[in-house]
Amino acid sequence: IEAGVKKFVFSSTAATYGMPDSVPITEQEPQKPINPDGESKLMFETILKWYRELHGLEFVAFRYFNAAGCSEKLGEQRRVETHLIPNVLRVALGQKKECRIFGTDYPTPDGTCIRDYIHIVDLAQAHILALEPGKCGFYNLGNGEGYSVREVIETCKQVSGKPIPAIEEGRRDGDPARLIAGSQKAIDELGWKPHYATVEQIVDSAWRWHSTHPNGYSD
């Protein structure tokens, strides 16, 4: 406010929904976070609503589902990798012995968690659209399709052409069985449309980066 900022675009998360009552999840789903990430993002969403009422600050808050994939120009690299797809691809590259599956007894067809993956380029496009005048509110960002952990691993095998051993472990605390986005509001109000509609496309973009940059940005 002191700096004269008129609009704030915030990266929130699907974790604000906690264990959803149904899928796909719309923006009307009750927000009941069950972990610190979801709780802290929900707190900031509340602050944004207050600041709009008190100071007229416009905002757009995007509730990301599982951001994944790579820009071929920019790639990706993290000090500590926690994301499923790059961790699985590290096994394909021979940088890890195996990947880990946390929980095989969920109420899903193959017993593993189901998530909605959205390409980072599609996320970036949504942020550009959010800057247009008159856009304000909360929006889910996802493809509206869910893929299980086993399906993602199998897709990585097919895309890379490499064997990918996996070991099974117990569930992690706070992992819902299914998280699938209902993103129709972003489509209708922002004119947003994801171009990487399948997990195969997302994995392919990640594999093209990681296979040509096995050491990350140092290559």
mmCIF file of C-alpha atoms in Angstrom:
data_model
loop_
_atom_site.group_PDB
_atom_site.id
_atom_site.type_symbol
_atom_site.label_atom_id
_atom_site.label_comp_id
_atom_site.label_asym_id
_atom_site.label_seq_id
_atom_site.Cartn_x
_atom_site.Cartn_y
_atom_site.Cartn_z
ATOM 1 C CA ILE A 1 0.000 0.000 0.000
ATOM 2 C CA GLU A 2 2.797 2.422 0.945
ATOM 3 C CA ALA A 3 4.551 1.685 -2.363
ATOM 4 C CA GLY A 4 1.418 2.402 -4.365
ATOM 5 C CA VAL A 5 0.862 -1.173 -5.521
ATOM 6 C CA LYS A 6 -2.610 -1.461 -7.048
ATOM 7 C CA LYS A 7 -2.782 -5.214 -7.635
ATOM 8 C CA PHE A 8 -1.273 -8.295 -6.002
ATOM 9 C CA VAL A 9 -1.003 -11.710 -7.698
ATOM 10 C CA PHE A 10 -0.511 -14.446 -5.117
ATOM 11 C CA SER A 11 0.659 -18.045 -5.506
ATOM 12 C CA SER A 12 -1.639 -20.003 -3.217
ATOM 13 C CA THR A 13 -2.158 -23.760 -3.182
ATOM 14 C CA ALA A 14 -4.713 -26.548 -3.388
ATOM 15 C CA ALA A 15 -3.454 -27.523 0.067
ATOM 16 C CA THR A 16 -5.843 -24.914 1.478
ATOM 17 C CA TYR A 17 -8.653 -27.415 0.804
ATOM 18 C CA GLY A 18 -7.162 -30.132 3.011
ATOM 19 C CA MET A 19 -9.097 -33.377 2.598
ATOM 20 C CA PRO A 20 -11.785 -32.350 0.084
ATOM 21 C CA ASP A 21 -15.286 -33.746 0.334
ATOM 22 C CA SER A 22 -15.502 -34.289 -3.427
ATOM 23 C CA VAL A 23 -13.567 -33.940 -6.680
ATOM 24 C CA PRO A 24 -13.129 -32.077 -8.914
ATOM 25 C CA ILE A 25 -12.586 -29.296 -6.402
ATOM 26 C CA THR A 26 -14.201 -25.949 -7.159
ATOM 27 C CA GLU A 27 -13.451 -22.648 -5.480
ATOM 28 C CA GLN A 28 -16.586 -23.127 -3.373
ATOM 29 C CA GLU A 29 -15.124 -26.188 -1.638
ATOM 30 C CA PRO A 30 -14.650 -25.545 2.113
ATOM 31 C CA GLN A 31 -11.045 -24.713 2.947
ATOM 32 C CA LYS A 32 -9.831 -26.955 5.763
ATOM 33 C CA PRO A 33 -6.031 -27.138 5.520
ATOM 34 C CA ILE A 34 -4.251 -29.955 7.331
ATOM 35 C CA ASN A 35 -0.620 -28.899 6.935
ATOM 36 C CA PRO A 36 1.474 -25.741 7.495
ATOM 37 C CA ASP A 37 1.681 -24.939 3.778
ATOM 38 C CA GLY A 38 -2.079 -24.899 3.343
ATOM 39 C CA GLU A 39 -2.677 -23.086 6.631
ATOM 40 C CA SER A 40 -0.186 -20.306 5.902
ATOM 41 C CA LYS A 41 -1.484 -19.752 2.363
ATOM 42 C CA LEU A 42 -5.067 -19.588 3.622
ATOM 43 C CA MET A 43 -4.021 -16.973 6.171
ATOM 44 C CA PHE A 44 -2.553 -14.848 3.393
ATOM 45 C CA GLU A 45 -5.688 -15.282 1.275
ATOM 46 C CA THR A 46 -7.663 -13.893 4.221
ATOM 47 C CA ILE A 47 -5.302 -10.926 4.490
ATOM 48 C CA LEU A 48 -5.807 -10.184 0.788
ATOM 49 C CA LYS A 49 -9.580 -10.082 1.288
ATOM 50 C CA TRP A 50 -9.169 -7.712 4.226
ATOM 51 C CA TYR A 51 -6.818 -5.425 2.302
ATOM 52 C CA ARG A 52 -9.245 -5.205 -0.576
ATOM 53 C CA GLU A 53 -11.999 -4.122 1.804
ATOM 54 C CA LEU A 54 -9.818 -1.721 3.791
ATOM 55 C CA HIS A 55 -7.507 -0.302 1.124
ATOM 56 C CA GLY A 56 -9.021 -1.188 -2.257
ATOM 57 C CA LEU A 57 -6.091 -3.462 -3.143
ATOM 58 C CA GLU A 58 -7.068 -5.641 -6.091
ATOM 59 C CA PHE A 59 -5.753 -9.204 -6.072
ATOM 60 C CA VAL A 60 -5.778 -12.529 -7.854
ATOM 61 C CA ALA A 61 -4.878 -15.626 -5.835
ATOM 62 C CA PHE A 62 -4.153 -18.816 -7.751
ATOM 63 C CA ARG A 63 -4.608 -22.120 -5.961
ATOM 64 C CA TYR A 64 -2.016 -24.280 -7.692
ATOM 65 C CA PHE A 65 -2.493 -27.974 -7.972
ATOM 66 C CA ASN A 66 0.679 -29.968 -8.823
ATOM 67 C CA ALA A 67 2.973 -27.705 -10.823
ATOM 68 C CA ALA A 68 5.294 -29.756 -13.028
ATOM 69 C CA GLY A 69 7.180 -29.863 -16.307
ATOM 70 C CA CYS A 70 9.850 -27.575 -17.677
ATOM 71 C CA SER A 71 10.256 -24.613 -19.910
ATOM 72 C CA GLU A 72 12.752 -25.820 -22.509
ATOM 73 C CA LYS A 73 14.580 -22.496 -22.216
ATOM 74 C CA LEU A 74 14.646 -22.237 -18.427
ATOM 75 C CA GLY A 75 14.500 -25.814 -17.116
ATOM 76 C CA GLU A 76 14.345 -26.529 -13.393
ATOM 77 C CA GLN A 77 16.759 -27.223 -10.551
ATOM 78 C CA ARG A 78 16.255 -27.297 -6.781
ATOM 79 C CA ARG A 79 18.697 -27.788 -3.932
ATOM 80 C CA VAL A 80 16.397 -30.350 -2.338
ATOM 81 C CA GLU A 81 14.052 -32.034 -4.807
ATOM 82 C CA THR A 82 10.686 -33.032 -3.379
ATOM 83 C CA HIS A 83 8.565 -33.149 -6.547
ATOM 84 C CA LEU A 84 7.518 -36.519 -7.932
ATOM 85 C CA ILE A 85 8.304 -36.172 -11.642
ATOM 86 C CA PRO A 86 11.897 -34.847 -11.384
ATOM 87 C CA ASN A 87 12.667 -37.385 -8.659
ATOM 88 C CA VAL A 88 11.432 -40.219 -10.868
ATOM 89 C CA LEU A 89 13.407 -38.879 -13.835
ATOM 90 C CA ARG A 90 16.561 -38.842 -11.710
ATOM 91 C CA VAL A 91 16.178 -42.603 -11.463
ATOM 92 C CA ALA A 92 15.862 -42.804 -15.252
ATOM 93 C CA LEU A 93 19.108 -40.819 -15.515
ATOM 94 C CA GLY A 94 20.886 -43.187 -13.137
ATOM 95 C CA GLN A 95 21.305 -40.504 -10.480
ATOM 96 C CA LYS A 96 19.185 -42.423 -7.954
ATOM 97 C CA LYS A 97 18.707 -46.155 -7.404
ATOM 98 C CA GLU A 98 14.936 -46.068 -7.111
ATOM 99 C CA CYS A 99 11.965 -43.815 -6.522
ATOM 100 C CA ARG A 100 9.657 -44.061 -3.530
ATOM 101 C CA ILE A 101 5.908 -44.578 -3.416
ATOM 102 C CA PHE A 102 4.368 -43.263 -0.199
ATOM 103 C CA GLY A 103 1.206 -45.224 0.483
ATOM 104 C CA THR A 104 -0.317 -48.038 -1.563
ATOM 105 C CA ASP A 105 -3.582 -48.482 0.336
ATOM 106 C CA TYR A 106 -5.489 -45.337 -0.623
ATOM 107 C CA PRO A 107 -9.079 -45.695 -1.893
ATOM 108 C CA THR A 108 -7.981 -45.257 -5.515
ATOM 109 C CA PRO A 109 -7.873 -47.774 -8.397
ATOM 110 C CA ASP A 110 -4.206 -48.699 -7.839
ATOM 111 C CA GLY A 111 -3.916 -47.712 -4.180
ATOM 112 C CA THR A 112 -1.679 -44.673 -4.715
ATOM 113 C CA CYS A 113 -2.472 -40.971 -4.436
ATOM 114 C CA ILE A 114 -4.043 -39.214 -7.405
ATOM 115 C CA ARG A 115 -2.971 -35.684 -8.305
ATOM 116 C CA ASP A 116 -3.742 -33.095 -10.966
ATOM 117 C CA TYR A 117 -0.564 -31.969 -12.760
ATOM 118 C CA ILE A 118 -0.316 -28.584 -14.446
ATOM 119 C CA HIS A 119 2.573 -27.383 -16.597
ATOM 120 C CA ILE A 120 4.518 -24.396 -15.327
ATOM 121 C CA VAL A 121 4.166 -22.610 -18.685
ATOM 122 C CA ASP A 122 0.382 -22.817 -18.331
ATOM 123 C CA LEU A 123 0.736 -21.422 -14.808
ATOM 124 C CA ALA A 124 2.808 -18.530 -16.117
ATOM 125 C CA GLN A 125 0.196 -17.737 -18.749
ATOM 126 C CA ALA A 126 -2.480 -17.518 -16.067
ATOM 127 C CA HIS A 127 -0.403 -14.961 -14.176
ATOM 128 C CA ILE A 128 -0.134 -12.775 -17.268
ATOM 129 C CA LEU A 129 -3.905 -12.894 -17.720
ATOM 130 C CA ALA A 130 -4.387 -12.004 -14.047
ATOM 131 C CA LEU A 131 -2.728 -8.630 -14.623
ATOM 132 C CA GLU A 132 -5.490 -7.477 -16.950
ATOM 133 C CA PRO A 133 -7.769 -4.780 -15.496
ATOM 134 C CA GLY A 134 -10.887 -5.948 -13.710
ATOM 135 C CA LYS A 135 -9.625 -9.431 -12.826
ATOM 136 C CA CYS A 136 -9.929 -10.157 -9.124
ATOM 137 C CA GLY A 137 -10.577 -13.183 -6.926
ATOM 138 C CA PHE A 138 -9.549 -16.758 -6.215
ATOM 139 C CA TYR A 139 -8.909 -19.307 -8.951
ATOM 140 C CA ASN A 140 -7.964 -22.965 -9.087
ATOM 141 C CA LEU A 141 -5.297 -23.888 -11.635
ATOM 142 C CA GLY A 142 -5.154 -27.485 -12.795
ATOM 143 C CA ASN A 143 -5.936 -29.619 -15.831
ATOM 144 C CA GLY A 144 -8.970 -31.307 -14.340
ATOM 145 C CA GLU A 145 -7.475 -34.785 -14.811
ATOM 146 C CA GLY A 146 -5.989 -36.952 -12.089
ATOM 147 C CA TYR A 147 -3.035 -39.336 -12.366
ATOM 148 C CA SER A 148 -1.886 -41.761 -9.708
ATOM 149 C CA VAL A 149 1.701 -42.056 -8.526
ATOM 150 C CA ARG A 150 2.002 -45.394 -10.317
ATOM 151 C CA GLU A 151 0.651 -43.861 -13.529
ATOM 152 C CA VAL A 152 3.202 -41.053 -13.352
ATOM 153 C CA ILE A 153 6.045 -43.528 -12.848
ATOM 154 C CA GLU A 154 4.823 -45.611 -15.790
ATOM 155 C CA THR A 155 4.607 -42.492 -17.956
ATOM 156 C CA CYS A 156 8.188 -41.588 -17.025
ATOM 157 C CA LYS A 157 9.277 -45.086 -18.067
ATOM 158 C CA GLN A 158 7.557 -44.764 -21.425
ATOM 159 C CA VAL A 159 8.837 -41.263 -22.153
ATOM 160 C CA SER A 160 12.435 -41.951 -21.092
ATOM 161 C CA GLY A 161 12.657 -45.530 -22.324
ATOM 162 C CA LYS A 162 14.500 -46.369 -19.100
ATOM 163 C CA PRO A 163 13.758 -48.816 -16.270
ATOM 164 C CA ILE A 164 12.599 -47.067 -13.101
ATOM 165 C CA PRO A 165 12.587 -49.265 -9.976
ATOM 166 C CA ALA A 166 10.267 -48.161 -7.182
ATOM 167 C CA ILE A 167 10.055 -49.070 -3.513
ATOM 168 C CA GLU A 168 6.832 -48.904 -1.522
ATOM 169 C CA GLU A 169 6.643 -47.164 1.839
ATOM 170 C CA GLY A 170 3.902 -46.120 4.234
ATOM 171 C CA ARG A 171 1.645 -43.137 3.849
ATOM 172 C CA ARG A 172 2.864 -39.648 4.646
ATOM 173 C CA ASP A 173 0.823 -37.595 7.078
ATOM 174 C CA GLY A 174 -1.465 -35.091 5.399
ATOM 175 C CA ASP A 175 -1.645 -36.643 1.925
ATOM 176 C CA PRO A 176 -5.234 -36.658 0.585
ATOM 177 C CA ALA A 177 -6.160 -39.597 -1.643
ATOM 178 C CA ARG A 178 -7.339 -37.397 -4.531
ATOM 179 C CA LEU A 179 -6.771 -33.768 -5.511
ATOM 180 C CA ILE A 180 -8.269 -32.816 -8.862
ATOM 181 C CA ALA A 181 -8.954 -29.233 -9.892
ATOM 182 C CA GLY A 182 -12.127 -27.691 -11.138
ATOM 183 C CA SER A 183 -10.650 -24.765 -13.104
ATOM 184 C CA GLN A 184 -13.698 -23.633 -15.057
ATOM 185 C CA LYS A 185 -13.765 -20.292 -13.252
ATOM 186 C CA ALA A 186 -10.283 -19.402 -14.567
ATOM 187 C CA ILE A 187 -11.313 -20.508 -18.057
ATOM 188 C CA ASP A 188 -14.515 -18.459 -18.007
ATOM 189 C CA GLU A 189 -13.317 -15.306 -16.255
ATOM 190 C CA LEU A 190 -9.660 -15.056 -17.303
ATOM 191 C CA GLY A 191 -9.848 -16.675 -20.726
ATOM 192 C CA TRP A 192 -7.201 -19.142 -19.571
ATOM 193 C CA LYS A 193 -6.649 -22.428 -21.374
ATOM 194 C CA PRO A 194 -3.956 -25.001 -20.525
ATOM 195 C CA HIS A 195 -1.928 -26.149 -23.527
ATOM 196 C CA TYR A 196 -0.170 -29.074 -21.833
ATOM 197 C CA ALA A 197 -3.295 -31.105 -21.217
ATOM 198 C CA THR A 198 -1.825 -34.529 -20.379
ATOM 199 C CA VAL A 199 0.772 -35.875 -18.002
ATOM 200 C CA GLU A 200 2.590 -37.350 -21.021
ATOM 201 C CA GLN A 201 3.194 -33.849 -22.403
ATOM 202 C CA ILE A 202 4.306 -32.590 -19.017
ATOM 203 C CA VAL A 203 6.723 -35.471 -18.431
ATOM 204 C CA ASP A 204 8.073 -35.161 -21.978
ATOM 205 C CA SER A 205 8.973 -31.501 -21.436
ATOM 206 C CA ALA A 206 10.713 -32.370 -18.165
ATOM 207 C CA TRP A 207 12.601 -35.309 -19.688
ATOM 208 C CA ARG A 208 13.871 -33.215 -22.617
ATOM 209 C CA TRP A 209 15.387 -30.767 -20.142
ATOM 210 C CA HIS A 210 16.784 -33.251 -17.627
ATOM 211 C CA SER A 211 18.187 -35.638 -20.242
ATOM 212 C CA THR A 212 20.146 -32.813 -21.894
ATOM 213 C CA HIS A 213 21.063 -31.117 -18.592
ATOM 214 C CA PRO A 214 21.718 -34.012 -16.180
ATOM 215 C CA ASN A 215 23.751 -31.684 -13.948
ATOM 216 C CA GLY A 216 21.181 -28.914 -14.055
ATOM 217 C CA TYR A 217 22.205 -25.372 -14.890
ATOM 218 C CA SER A 218 25.905 -26.215 -14.785
ATOM 219 C CA ASP A 219 25.613 -28.120 -18.112
#
